[in-house]
Amino acid sequence: MARLPLPVRKAIHRLKLALAPAVEVLVAGYVRFSVWWLRLWPLWLSAGGMAFWAKLLGPFFAVSKVARRNLAAAYPEKSPAEINTLVRGIWANMGRLAAEFAQQDRLWDYDPAHPNAGRIEVKGAEIFQRLRDDGRPALFFTAHTGNWELCAIAGAKFDVPGGVLYRAPNNKRAAELIEEMRSGTMPGLVRAGRDAGRQMARMLAEGQHLGMLIDQYWTGGPPVMFFGRPCATNPTLARLARQFDCPVHGMRVIRLPGARFRVEITEEITLPRDGEGKIEVVGAMQAVTSVIEGWVREYPEQWLWLHRRWR
């Protein structure tokens, strides 16, 4: 295909710049309306409805080709029909996640006196309590599996001092709305950016705790093996663990039938150390990535296979 002449390309660029503010307002308005609409219904109904439409329409989106390629490479023994079933399951999880995000302030109902009676059950509640009271910093890693937003909510509900690292959407107005919604359930939000490293180091130095997602591609990051293939990963978790010599725990949320969830926290992950006794960064990232691979293999339809993890 012939390339457009330079004046035409410049005109298109100027038009995009001129329309950008209007597009930003429209997208933010759509997000706000969607949140309002999804909050009108009981969770089981809104989540079930969103799962139905996402499972029906999602497999036709172009990004589903990424999921199929990823799944076929990770599970070469699975047939195309089995792969398509997993893709529908992935979209159903995404649909439910959207509805649950709109009602995130209503999700948590865990009662230590009746731990299995509500929507939320917790495996490792005693670990949360120990971390809350020991006065030491700690790091948590998680992945885009189940309803991962509940990891941050769990830490806040157990009064574990600290925060979570997150990446804001490019749309400024939508980002402001999402931050507003998260701030009520997730104190200590650390926005990824130029000052995030200093902010996280300061929090750990004060004995606080930090959580972060570590299962996405990171340009220039050290290579680790994931499902038998090398991929670049974000080494921030291991670098902070090395700097502060603090424990690292895994956290995940498993989606259960009936709009229920199980929040799990692991005991401290044993990380490899170098000859000086310090945590070895690449080996540590491989260790935590292997934990995540085990989670994904257990519930493959609950992980975000739509992301280009391998490049």
XYZ file of C-alpha atoms in Angstrom, residues 2 7 16 48 100 185 202 230 252 285:
10
model
C 1.355 3.420 -1.050
C 0.872 17.077 3.596
C -6.290 14.044 15.582
C -23.595 -12.482 34.602
C -17.321 -6.028 39.625
C -11.135 0.883 48.800
C 10.241 5.658 51.068
C 11.553 -16.572 27.434
C -4.026 -14.107 43.969
C 12.038 -12.868 39.151
